[in-house]
Amino acid sequence: MTARVNPSTLIGIVASILLLGSVLIFSARDASLFVDLPGLGIVLLGTAAATFIAYPLREVMRIFGSIRNVLHSERLPIDQDLEDLSEIARIWMQSDIHAVEKALQKVSNPFLRNGVQFVIDNVPEQDIMDLLQWRIARMKAKEHAEAQLFRVMAGFAPAFGMVGTLVGLVNLLFLLGDGDITAIGRQMALALMTTFYGVLLANLVFKPVAVKLERRTEQRLILMNTLMQGISMMSQKRSPALMRETLRAFVAEVRDEIRDHDHGTDTGGTTRTAPETP
């Protein structure tokens, strides 16, 4: 798979920079007022500390790989995989196992390669389906956990922003006795900055990354379920042409269901339930 910069992520980053730039330039008398390194440190270090406490180290370290996936567009070669499967099924109908194994070596998708290998090894169809469904379930659980980690971090960040605000308010109370209005106002502004950082990180970084990962998982599930259906048809020695058209129709139907799910919430707040992905 060729990794390219994800255009929607790039647009989001540019829009975020423009948003912050407009806030600093047009909404503040002094842009330096929005720079509070101790407050930012409270939010970042507090969120990191809580995340390490909540998750095992190996799961936390997946954050870097997840961010890389968000920054790059993973183009799922579903059309190429369907063509590969149809061609292998055509050769399989001719009972030429050597040619099938030779064609299988050119397949880059490990899920497809393993499934076809089960077929040519004469593994019973039900056993093949059970193994492939287990792999799909394992992938879904793994990637759901990665997205959930970012959602948890999105909950931690505003909480530690409030911690920083409380620390600033304590300092503010000590200044009240001095009667220095200027110092009190400056301390109040700095106290509120940690809440600003927490909300900003939660809604502009952590939650969007979680949603992007969930969408990526949906697309991968479409591909894997489609290939599983094709492997089942190959095991039954169905016509390669019928297999190709059936799988293309299957992909189109599932994509329509996902679009319906995306538009399932109307302006009145009610949600229409879309059919689940097979």
PDB file of C-alpha atoms in Angstrom:
ATOM      1  CA  MET A   1       0.000   0.000   0.000  1.00  0.00           C
ATOM      2  CA  THR A   2       1.256   3.422  -0.933  1.00  0.00           C
ATOM      3  CA  ALA A   3       1.223   5.868   1.942  1.00  0.00           C
ATOM      4  CA  ARG A   4       0.388   9.441   0.964  1.00  0.00           C
ATOM      5  CA  VAL A   5      -0.409  12.495   2.990  1.00  0.00           C
ATOM      6  CA  ASN A   6      -4.051  12.360   4.028  1.00  0.00           C
ATOM      7  CA  PRO A   7      -5.696  15.399   2.377  1.00  0.00           C
ATOM      8  CA  SER A   8      -8.463  15.782   4.972  1.00  0.00           C
ATOM      9  CA  THR A   9      -5.921  15.663   7.807  1.00  0.00           C
ATOM     10  CA  LEU A  10      -3.796  18.257   6.007  1.00  0.00           C
ATOM     11  CA  ILE A  11      -6.820  20.539   5.549  1.00  0.00           C
ATOM     12  CA  GLY A  12      -7.688  20.124   9.233  1.00  0.00           C
ATOM     13  CA  ILE A  13      -4.161  21.046  10.324  1.00  0.00           C
ATOM     14  CA  VAL A  14      -4.146  24.144   8.120  1.00  0.00           C
ATOM     15  CA  ALA A  15      -7.597  25.159   9.385  1.00  0.00           C
ATOM     16  CA  SER A  16      -6.441  24.697  12.980  1.00  0.00           C
ATOM     17  CA  ILE A  17      -3.411  26.912  12.397  1.00  0.00           C
ATOM     18  CA  LEU A  18      -5.621  29.571  10.816  1.00  0.00           C
ATOM     19  CA  LEU A  19      -8.044  29.360  13.747  1.00  0.00           C
ATOM     20  CA  LEU A  20      -5.324  29.789  16.334  1.00  0.00           C
ATOM     21  CA  GLY A  21      -3.688  32.519  14.269  1.00  0.00           C
ATOM     22  CA  SER A  22      -6.927  34.486  14.054  1.00  0.00           C
ATOM     23  CA  VAL A  23      -7.434  34.137  17.805  1.00  0.00           C
ATOM     24  CA  LEU A  24      -3.948  35.410  18.544  1.00  0.00           C
ATOM     25  CA  ILE A  25      -3.942  38.216  15.990  1.00  0.00           C
ATOM     26  CA  PHE A  26      -7.476  39.574  16.041  1.00  0.00           C
ATOM     27  CA  SER A  27      -8.843  38.603  19.472  1.00  0.00           C
ATOM     28  CA  ALA A  28      -5.937  39.371  21.782  1.00  0.00           C
ATOM     29  CA  ARG A  29      -4.187  42.612  22.604  1.00  0.00           C
ATOM     30  CA  ASP A  30      -0.991  40.663  23.186  1.00  0.00           C
ATOM     31  CA  ALA A  31      -0.390  37.250  21.584  1.00  0.00           C
ATOM     32  CA  SER A  32       2.029  36.324  24.366  1.00  0.00           C
ATOM     33  CA  LEU A  33      -0.923  36.222  26.774  1.00  0.00           C
ATOM     34  CA  PHE A  34      -1.887  32.880  25.218  1.00  0.00           C
ATOM     35  CA  VAL A  35       1.536  31.380  25.878  1.00  0.00           C
ATOM     36  CA  ASP A  36       1.758  29.750  29.296  1.00  0.00           C
ATOM     37  CA  LEU A  37       4.351  26.984  29.290  1.00  0.00           C
ATOM     38  CA  PRO A  38       3.734  25.853  32.912  1.00  0.00           C
ATOM     39  CA  GLY A  39       0.003  25.581  32.181  1.00  0.00           C
ATOM     40  CA  LEU A  40       0.649  23.645  28.975  1.00  0.00           C
ATOM     41  CA  GLY A  41       3.020  21.388  30.890  1.00  0.00           C
ATOM     42  CA  ILE A  42       0.342  20.610  33.476  1.00  0.00           C
ATOM     43  CA  VAL A  43      -2.078  19.523  30.745  1.00  0.00           C
ATOM     44  CA  LEU A  44       0.409  17.501  28.683  1.00  0.00           C
ATOM     45  CA  LEU A  45       2.240  15.833  31.548  1.00  0.00           C
ATOM     46  CA  GLY A  46      -0.954  15.195  33.490  1.00  0.00           C
ATOM     47  CA  THR A  47      -2.641  13.616  30.470  1.00  0.00           C
ATOM     48  CA  ALA A  48       0.442  11.497  29.751  1.00  0.00           C
ATOM     49  CA  ALA A  49       0.724  10.391  33.387  1.00  0.00           C
ATOM     50  CA  ALA A  50      -2.939   9.384  33.602  1.00  0.00           C
ATOM     51  CA  THR A  51      -2.706   7.525  30.282  1.00  0.00           C
ATOM     52  CA  PHE A  52       0.341   5.534  31.404  1.00  0.00           C
ATOM     53  CA  ILE A  53      -1.450   4.641  34.635  1.00  0.00           C
ATOM     54  CA  ALA A  54      -4.590   3.561  32.789  1.00  0.00           C
ATOM     55  CA  TYR A  55      -2.963   1.520  29.972  1.00  0.00           C
ATOM     56  CA  PRO A  56      -0.073  -0.951  29.652  1.00  0.00           C
ATOM     57  CA  LEU A  57       3.116   0.476  28.189  1.00  0.00           C
ATOM     58  CA  ARG A  58       2.845  -1.499  24.931  1.00  0.00           C
ATOM     59  CA  GLU A  59      -0.593  -0.015  24.225  1.00  0.00           C
ATOM     60  CA  VAL A  60       0.488   3.538  24.987  1.00  0.00           C
ATOM     61  CA  MET A  61       3.434   3.198  22.614  1.00  0.00           C
ATOM     62  CA  ARG A  62       0.996   2.466  19.794  1.00  0.00           C
ATOM     63  CA  ILE A  63       0.050   6.150  19.887  1.00  0.00           C
ATOM     64  CA  PHE A  64       2.925   7.045  17.589  1.00  0.00           C
ATOM     65  CA  GLY A  65       1.921   4.476  14.986  1.00  0.00           C
ATOM     66  CA  SER A  66      -1.705   5.610  15.170  1.00  0.00           C
ATOM     67  CA  ILE A  67      -0.734   9.236  14.589  1.00  0.00           C
ATOM     68  CA  ARG A  68       1.333   8.144  11.589  1.00  0.00           C
ATOM     69  CA  ASN A  69      -1.729   6.363  10.177  1.00  0.00           C
ATOM     70  CA  VAL A  70      -3.810   9.506  10.622  1.00  0.00           C
ATOM     71  CA  LEU A  71      -1.239  11.699   8.879  1.00  0.00           C
ATOM     72  CA  HIS A  72      -0.966   9.354   5.920  1.00  0.00           C
ATOM     73  CA  SER A  73      -3.727   8.243   3.601  1.00  0.00           C
ATOM     74  CA  GLU A  74      -3.936   4.469   3.484  1.00  0.00           C
ATOM     75  CA  ARG A  75      -5.393   3.661   0.089  1.00  0.00           C
ATOM     76  CA  LEU A  76      -7.037   0.275   0.419  1.00  0.00           C
ATOM     77  CA  PRO A  77      -6.495  -1.552  -2.909  1.00  0.00           C
ATOM     78  CA  ILE A  78      -9.880  -3.254  -2.829  1.00  0.00           C
ATOM     79  CA  ASP A  79     -10.234  -3.296  -6.627  1.00  0.00           C
ATOM     80  CA  GLN A  80      -6.799  -4.872  -7.039  1.00  0.00           C
ATOM     81  CA  ASP A  81      -7.532  -7.457  -4.333  1.00  0.00           C
ATOM     82  CA  LEU A  82     -10.813  -8.393  -6.034  1.00  0.00           C
ATOM     83  CA  GLU A  83      -9.008  -8.798  -9.354  1.00  0.00           C
ATOM     84  CA  ASP A  84      -6.335 -10.962  -7.717  1.00  0.00           C
ATOM     85  CA  LEU A  85      -8.977 -13.125  -6.061  1.00  0.00           C
ATOM     86  CA  SER A  86     -10.954 -13.520  -9.292  1.00  0.00           C
ATOM     87  CA  GLU A  87      -7.830 -14.490 -11.234  1.00  0.00           C
ATOM     88  CA  ILE A  88      -6.781 -17.026  -8.606  1.00  0.00           C
ATOM     89  CA  ALA A  89     -10.321 -18.440  -8.539  1.00  0.00           C
ATOM     90  CA  ARG A  90     -10.201 -18.828 -12.339  1.00  0.00           C
ATOM     91  CA  ILE A  91      -6.936 -20.771 -12.089  1.00  0.00           C
ATOM     92  CA  TRP A  92      -8.351 -22.805  -9.186  1.00  0.00           C
ATOM     93  CA  MET A  93     -11.303 -23.870 -11.372  1.00  0.00           C
ATOM     94  CA  GLN A  94      -8.750 -25.425 -13.733  1.00  0.00           C
ATOM     95  CA  SER A  95      -7.375 -27.537 -10.843  1.00  0.00           C
ATOM     96  CA  ASP A  96      -3.859 -26.230 -11.445  1.00  0.00           C
ATOM     97  CA  ILE A  97      -2.572 -25.991  -7.865  1.00  0.00           C
ATOM     98  CA  HIS A  98       0.982 -25.127  -8.948  1.00  0.00           C
ATOM     99  CA  ALA A  99      -0.271 -22.138 -10.953  1.00  0.00           C
ATOM    100  CA  VAL A 100      -2.452 -21.065  -8.023  1.00  0.00           C
ATOM    101  CA  GLU A 101       0.522 -21.121  -5.660  1.00  0.00           C
ATOM    102  CA  LYS A 102       2.585 -19.144  -8.164  1.00  0.00           C
ATOM    103  CA  ALA A 103      -0.143 -16.508  -8.511  1.00  0.00           C
ATOM    104  CA  LEU A 104      -0.576 -16.432  -4.743  1.00  0.00           C
ATOM    105  CA  GLN A 105       3.022 -15.310  -4.302  1.00  0.00           C
ATOM    106  CA  LYS A 106       2.188 -12.040  -6.105  1.00  0.00           C
ATOM    107  CA  VAL A 107      -0.664 -11.195  -3.694  1.00  0.00           C
ATOM    108  CA  SER A 108       0.351  -8.468  -1.232  1.00  0.00           C
ATOM    109  CA  ASN A 109      -2.677  -8.692   1.083  1.00  0.00           C
ATOM    110  CA  PRO A 110      -1.805 -11.196   3.878  1.00  0.00           C
ATOM    111  CA  PHE A 111      -5.474 -11.745   4.777  1.00  0.00           C
ATOM    112  CA  LEU A 112      -6.302 -12.738   1.211  1.00  0.00           C
ATOM    113  CA  ARG A 113      -3.133 -14.793   0.850  1.00  0.00           C
ATOM    114  CA  ASN A 114      -3.797 -16.823   3.998  1.00  0.00           C
ATOM    115  CA  GLY A 115      -7.449 -17.391   3.109  1.00  0.00           C
ATOM    116  CA  VAL A 116      -6.625 -18.678  -0.369  1.00  0.00           C
ATOM    117  CA  GLN A 117      -3.881 -20.869   1.097  1.00  0.00           C
ATOM    118  CA  PHE A 118      -6.477 -22.501   3.343  1.00  0.00           C
ATOM    119  CA  VAL A 119      -8.626 -23.225   0.285  1.00  0.00           C
ATOM    120  CA  ILE A 120      -5.862 -24.883  -1.725  1.00  0.00           C
ATOM    121  CA  ASP A 121      -4.891 -26.880   1.373  1.00  0.00           C
ATOM    122  CA  ASN A 122      -8.456 -28.312   1.302  1.00  0.00           C
ATOM    123  CA  VAL A 123      -9.388 -26.937   4.711  1.00  0.00           C
ATOM    124  CA  PRO A 124     -13.174 -27.258   5.240  1.00  0.00           C
ATOM    125  CA  GLU A 125     -15.063 -24.097   4.329  1.00  0.00           C
ATOM    126  CA  GLN A 126     -16.576 -23.625   7.790  1.00  0.00           C
ATOM    127  CA  ASP A 127     -13.149 -23.855   9.393  1.00  0.00           C
ATOM    128  CA  ILE A 128     -11.827 -21.271   6.935  1.00  0.00           C
ATOM    129  CA  MET A 129     -14.694 -18.920   7.745  1.00  0.00           C
ATOM    130  CA  ASP A 130     -14.157 -19.367  11.482  1.00  0.00           C
ATOM    131  CA  LEU A 131     -10.443 -18.575  11.158  1.00  0.00           C
ATOM    132  CA  LEU A 132     -11.031 -15.516   8.973  1.00  0.00           C
ATOM    133  CA  GLN A 133     -13.802 -14.197  11.227  1.00  0.00           C
ATOM    134  CA  TRP A 134     -11.475 -14.580  14.198  1.00  0.00           C
ATOM    135  CA  ARG A 135      -8.819 -12.517  12.406  1.00  0.00           C
ATOM    136  CA  ILE A 136     -11.386  -9.836  11.566  1.00  0.00           C
ATOM    137  CA  ALA A 137     -12.607  -9.722  15.160  1.00  0.00           C
ATOM    138  CA  ARG A 138      -9.033  -9.476  16.448  1.00  0.00           C
ATOM    139  CA  MET A 139      -8.213  -6.615  14.062  1.00  0.00           C
ATOM    140  CA  LYS A 140     -11.406  -4.784  14.974  1.00  0.00           C
ATOM    141  CA  ALA A 141     -10.763  -5.124  18.713  1.00  0.00           C
ATOM    142  CA  LYS A 142      -7.142  -3.974  18.363  1.00  0.00           C
ATOM    143  CA  GLU A 143      -7.964  -0.888  16.330  1.00  0.00           C
ATOM    144  CA  HIS A 144     -10.975  -0.049  18.491  1.00  0.00           C
ATOM    145  CA  ALA A 145      -8.673  -0.060  21.518  1.00  0.00           C
ATOM    146  CA  GLU A 146      -6.306   2.341  19.743  1.00  0.00           C
ATOM    147  CA  ALA A 147      -9.138   4.765  18.981  1.00  0.00           C
ATOM    148  CA  GLN A 148     -10.534   4.412  22.510  1.00  0.00           C
ATOM    149  CA  LEU A 149      -7.140   5.381  23.941  1.00  0.00           C
ATOM    150  CA  PHE A 150      -7.375   8.767  22.221  1.00  0.00           C
ATOM    151  CA  ARG A 151     -10.941   9.214  23.477  1.00  0.00           C
ATOM    152  CA  VAL A 152      -9.716   8.567  27.015  1.00  0.00           C
ATOM    153  CA  MET A 153      -6.965  11.138  26.527  1.00  0.00           C
ATOM    154  CA  ALA A 154      -9.604  13.580  25.300  1.00  0.00           C
ATOM    155  CA  GLY A 155     -11.303  13.159  28.672  1.00  0.00           C
ATOM    156  CA  PHE A 156      -8.088  13.576  30.651  1.00  0.00           C
ATOM    157  CA  ALA A 157      -6.921  16.778  28.956  1.00  0.00           C
ATOM    158  CA  PRO A 158      -9.794  19.104  30.057  1.00  0.00           C
ATOM    159  CA  ALA A 159      -9.662  17.570  33.554  1.00  0.00           C
ATOM    160  CA  PHE A 160      -6.015  18.494  33.959  1.00  0.00           C
ATOM    161  CA  GLY A 161      -6.807  21.879  32.452  1.00  0.00           C
ATOM    162  CA  MET A 162      -9.136  22.391  35.412  1.00  0.00           C
ATOM    163  CA  VAL A 163      -6.363  21.231  37.750  1.00  0.00           C
ATOM    164  CA  GLY A 164      -4.145  23.993  36.374  1.00  0.00           C
ATOM    165  CA  THR A 165      -6.955  26.482  36.769  1.00  0.00           C
ATOM    166  CA  LEU A 166      -7.434  25.488  40.406  1.00  0.00           C
ATOM    167  CA  VAL A 167      -3.716  25.910  41.044  1.00  0.00           C
ATOM    168  CA  GLY A 168      -3.881  29.357  39.504  1.00  0.00           C
ATOM    169  CA  LEU A 169      -6.920  30.285  41.600  1.00  0.00           C
ATOM    170  CA  VAL A 170      -5.084  29.287  44.767  1.00  0.00           C
ATOM    171  CA  ASN A 171      -2.267  31.641  43.808  1.00  0.00           C
ATOM    172  CA  LEU A 172      -4.885  34.272  43.017  1.00  0.00           C
ATOM    173  CA  LEU A 173      -6.352  34.055  46.513  1.00  0.00           C
ATOM    174  CA  PHE A 174      -2.945  34.781  48.008  1.00  0.00           C
ATOM    175  CA  LEU A 175      -2.727  37.940  45.884  1.00  0.00           C
ATOM    176  CA  LEU A 176      -6.110  39.270  46.975  1.00  0.00           C
ATOM    177  CA  GLY A 177      -4.673  40.534  50.246  1.00  0.00           C
ATOM    178  CA  ASP A 178      -2.151  42.712  48.409  1.00  0.00           C
ATOM    179  CA  GLY A 179      -4.857  44.595  46.542  1.00  0.00           C
ATOM    180  CA  ASP A 180      -2.827  44.725  43.317  1.00  0.00           C
ATOM    181  CA  ILE A 181      -5.589  44.623  40.682  1.00  0.00           C
ATOM    182  CA  THR A 182      -3.106  44.289  37.825  1.00  0.00           C
ATOM    183  CA  ALA A 183      -1.408  41.247  39.338  1.00  0.00           C
ATOM    184  CA  ILE A 184      -4.767  39.697  40.207  1.00  0.00           C
ATOM    185  CA  GLY A 185      -6.054  40.088  36.645  1.00  0.00           C
ATOM    186  CA  ARG A 186      -2.863  38.663  35.138  1.00  0.00           C
ATOM    187  CA  GLN A 187      -2.950  35.681  37.496  1.00  0.00           C
ATOM    188  CA  MET A 188      -6.617  35.029  36.662  1.00  0.00           C
ATOM    189  CA  ALA A 189      -5.839  35.032  32.946  1.00  0.00           C
ATOM    190  CA  LEU A 190      -2.990  32.577  33.409  1.00  0.00           C
ATOM    191  CA  ALA A 191      -5.204  30.350  35.556  1.00  0.00           C
ATOM    192  CA  LEU A 192      -7.752  30.092  32.759  1.00  0.00           C
ATOM    193  CA  MET A 193      -5.141  29.248  30.122  1.00  0.00           C
ATOM    194  CA  THR A 194      -4.778  25.656  31.301  1.00  0.00           C
ATOM    195  CA  THR A 195      -8.495  25.059  30.735  1.00  0.00           C
ATOM    196  CA  PHE A 196      -8.072  26.597  27.283  1.00  0.00           C
ATOM    197  CA  TYR A 197      -5.208  24.220  26.499  1.00  0.00           C
ATOM    198  CA  GLY A 198      -7.109  21.200  27.781  1.00  0.00           C
ATOM    199  CA  VAL A 199     -10.241  21.903  25.751  1.00  0.00           C
ATOM    200  CA  LEU A 200      -8.172  22.719  22.669  1.00  0.00           C
ATOM    201  CA  LEU A 201      -6.166  19.489  22.815  1.00  0.00           C
ATOM    202  CA  ALA A 202      -9.247  17.367  23.489  1.00  0.00           C
ATOM    203  CA  ASN A 203     -11.366  18.738  20.639  1.00  0.00           C
ATOM    204  CA  LEU A 204      -8.721  19.622  18.093  1.00  0.00           C
ATOM    205  CA  VAL A 205      -6.299  16.708  18.503  1.00  0.00           C
ATOM    206  CA  PHE A 206      -7.425  13.699  20.544  1.00  0.00           C
ATOM    207  CA  LYS A 207     -11.086  13.351  19.486  1.00  0.00           C
ATOM    208  CA  PRO A 208     -10.431  13.967  15.768  1.00  0.00           C
ATOM    209  CA  VAL A 209      -7.656  11.357  15.794  1.00  0.00           C
ATOM    210  CA  ALA A 210     -10.022   8.854  17.443  1.00  0.00           C
ATOM    211  CA  VAL A 211     -12.721   9.475  14.825  1.00  0.00           C
ATOM    212  CA  LYS A 212     -10.209   9.152  11.990  1.00  0.00           C
ATOM    213  CA  LEU A 213      -8.987   5.812  13.341  1.00  0.00           C
ATOM    214  CA  GLU A 214     -12.561   4.540  13.661  1.00  0.00           C
ATOM    215  CA  ARG A 215     -13.292   5.487  10.057  1.00  0.00           C
ATOM    216  CA  ARG A 216     -10.116   3.721   8.955  1.00  0.00           C
ATOM    217  CA  THR A 217     -11.250   0.577  10.763  1.00  0.00           C
ATOM    218  CA  GLU A 218     -14.632   0.697   9.012  1.00  0.00           C
ATOM    219  CA  GLN A 219     -12.935   0.776   5.619  1.00  0.00           C
ATOM    220  CA  ARG A 220     -10.657  -2.121   6.527  1.00  0.00           C
ATOM    221  CA  LEU A 221     -13.659  -4.140   7.715  1.00  0.00           C
ATOM    222  CA  ILE A 222     -15.339  -3.604   4.351  1.00  0.00           C
ATOM    223  CA  LEU A 223     -12.291  -4.972   2.560  1.00  0.00           C
ATOM    224  CA  MET A 224     -11.798  -7.960   4.868  1.00  0.00           C
ATOM    225  CA  ASN A 225     -15.471  -8.981   4.864  1.00  0.00           C
ATOM    226  CA  THR A 226     -15.568  -8.697   1.087  1.00  0.00           C
ATOM    227  CA  LEU A 227     -12.512 -10.884   0.676  1.00  0.00           C
ATOM    228  CA  MET A 228     -13.912 -13.395   3.158  1.00  0.00           C
ATOM    229  CA  GLN A 229     -17.071 -13.732   1.064  1.00  0.00           C
ATOM    230  CA  GLY A 230     -14.942 -14.190  -2.048  1.00  0.00           C
ATOM    231  CA  ILE A 231     -12.811 -16.873  -0.394  1.00  0.00           C
ATOM    232  CA  SER A 232     -16.006 -18.671   0.611  1.00  0.00           C
ATOM    233  CA  MET A 233     -17.224 -18.605  -3.001  1.00  0.00           C
ATOM    234  CA  MET A 234     -13.828 -19.836  -4.188  1.00  0.00           C
ATOM    235  CA  SER A 235     -14.018 -22.728  -1.726  1.00  0.00           C
ATOM    236  CA  GLN A 236     -17.395 -23.619  -3.248  1.00  0.00           C
ATOM    237  CA  LYS A 237     -15.835 -23.356  -6.745  1.00  0.00           C
ATOM    238  CA  ARG A 238     -18.258 -20.703  -7.902  1.00  0.00           C
ATOM    239  CA  SER A 239     -17.773 -19.006 -11.263  1.00  0.00           C
ATOM    240  CA  PRO A 240     -15.001 -16.348 -11.137  1.00  0.00           C
ATOM    241  CA  ALA A 241     -17.161 -13.944 -13.172  1.00  0.00           C
ATOM    242  CA  LEU A 242     -20.083 -14.413 -10.766  1.00  0.00           C
ATOM    243  CA  MET A 243     -17.683 -13.945  -7.847  1.00  0.00           C
ATOM    244  CA  ARG A 244     -16.359 -10.673  -9.253  1.00  0.00           C
ATOM    245  CA  GLU A 245     -19.785  -9.152  -9.840  1.00  0.00           C
ATOM    246  CA  THR A 246     -21.170 -10.383  -6.510  1.00  0.00           C
ATOM    247  CA  LEU A 247     -18.276  -8.900  -4.554  1.00  0.00           C
ATOM    248  CA  ARG A 248     -18.465  -5.585  -6.374  1.00  0.00           C
ATOM    249  CA  ALA A 249     -22.166  -5.377  -5.555  1.00  0.00           C
ATOM    250  CA  PHE A 250     -21.376  -6.304  -1.947  1.00  0.00           C
ATOM    251  CA  VAL A 251     -18.810  -3.488  -1.677  1.00  0.00           C
ATOM    252  CA  ALA A 252     -21.198  -0.941  -3.175  1.00  0.00           C
ATOM    253  CA  GLU A 253     -24.000  -1.947  -0.783  1.00  0.00           C
ATOM    254  CA  VAL A 254     -21.811  -1.734   2.316  1.00  0.00           C
ATOM    255  CA  ARG A 255     -20.460   1.666   1.287  1.00  0.00           C
ATOM    256  CA  ASP A 256     -24.030   2.933   0.859  1.00  0.00           C
ATOM    257  CA  GLU A 257     -24.857   1.708   4.363  1.00  0.00           C
ATOM    258  CA  ILE A 258     -21.878   3.618   5.795  1.00  0.00           C
ATOM    259  CA  ARG A 259     -22.979   6.788   3.994  1.00  0.00           C
ATOM    260  CA  ASP A 260     -26.454   6.362   5.499  1.00  0.00           C
ATOM    261  CA  HIS A 261     -24.848   5.976   8.929  1.00  0.00           C
ATOM    262  CA  ASP A 262     -22.823   9.158   8.421  1.00  0.00           C
ATOM    263  CA  HIS A 263     -26.003  11.113   7.659  1.00  0.00           C
ATOM    264  CA  GLY A 264     -28.117   9.327  10.242  1.00  0.00           C
ATOM    265  CA  THR A 265     -28.411  12.347  12.561  1.00  0.00           C
ATOM    266  CA  ASP A 266     -30.791  15.096  11.439  1.00  0.00           C
ATOM    267  CA  THR A 267     -31.036  18.667  12.660  1.00  0.00           C
ATOM    268  CA  GLY A 268     -33.633  17.722  15.237  1.00  0.00           C
ATOM    269  CA  GLY A 269     -31.173  15.471  17.032  1.00  0.00           C
ATOM    270  CA  THR A 270     -32.870  12.160  16.164  1.00  0.00           C
ATOM    271  CA  THR A 271     -30.731   9.361  14.821  1.00  0.00           C
ATOM    272  CA  ARG A 272     -31.605   6.857  12.137  1.00  0.00           C
ATOM    273  CA  THR A 273     -30.093   3.450  12.630  1.00  0.00           C
ATOM    274  CA  ALA A 274     -28.149   2.186   9.641  1.00  0.00           C
ATOM    275  CA  PRO A 275     -27.736  -1.535   8.964  1.00  0.00           C
ATOM    276  CA  GLU A 276     -24.640  -3.032  10.484  1.00  0.00           C
ATOM    277  CA  THR A 277     -21.666  -4.035   8.371  1.00  0.00           C
ATOM    278  CA  PRO A 278     -21.824  -7.740   7.571  1.00  0.00           C
TER     279      PRO A 278
END
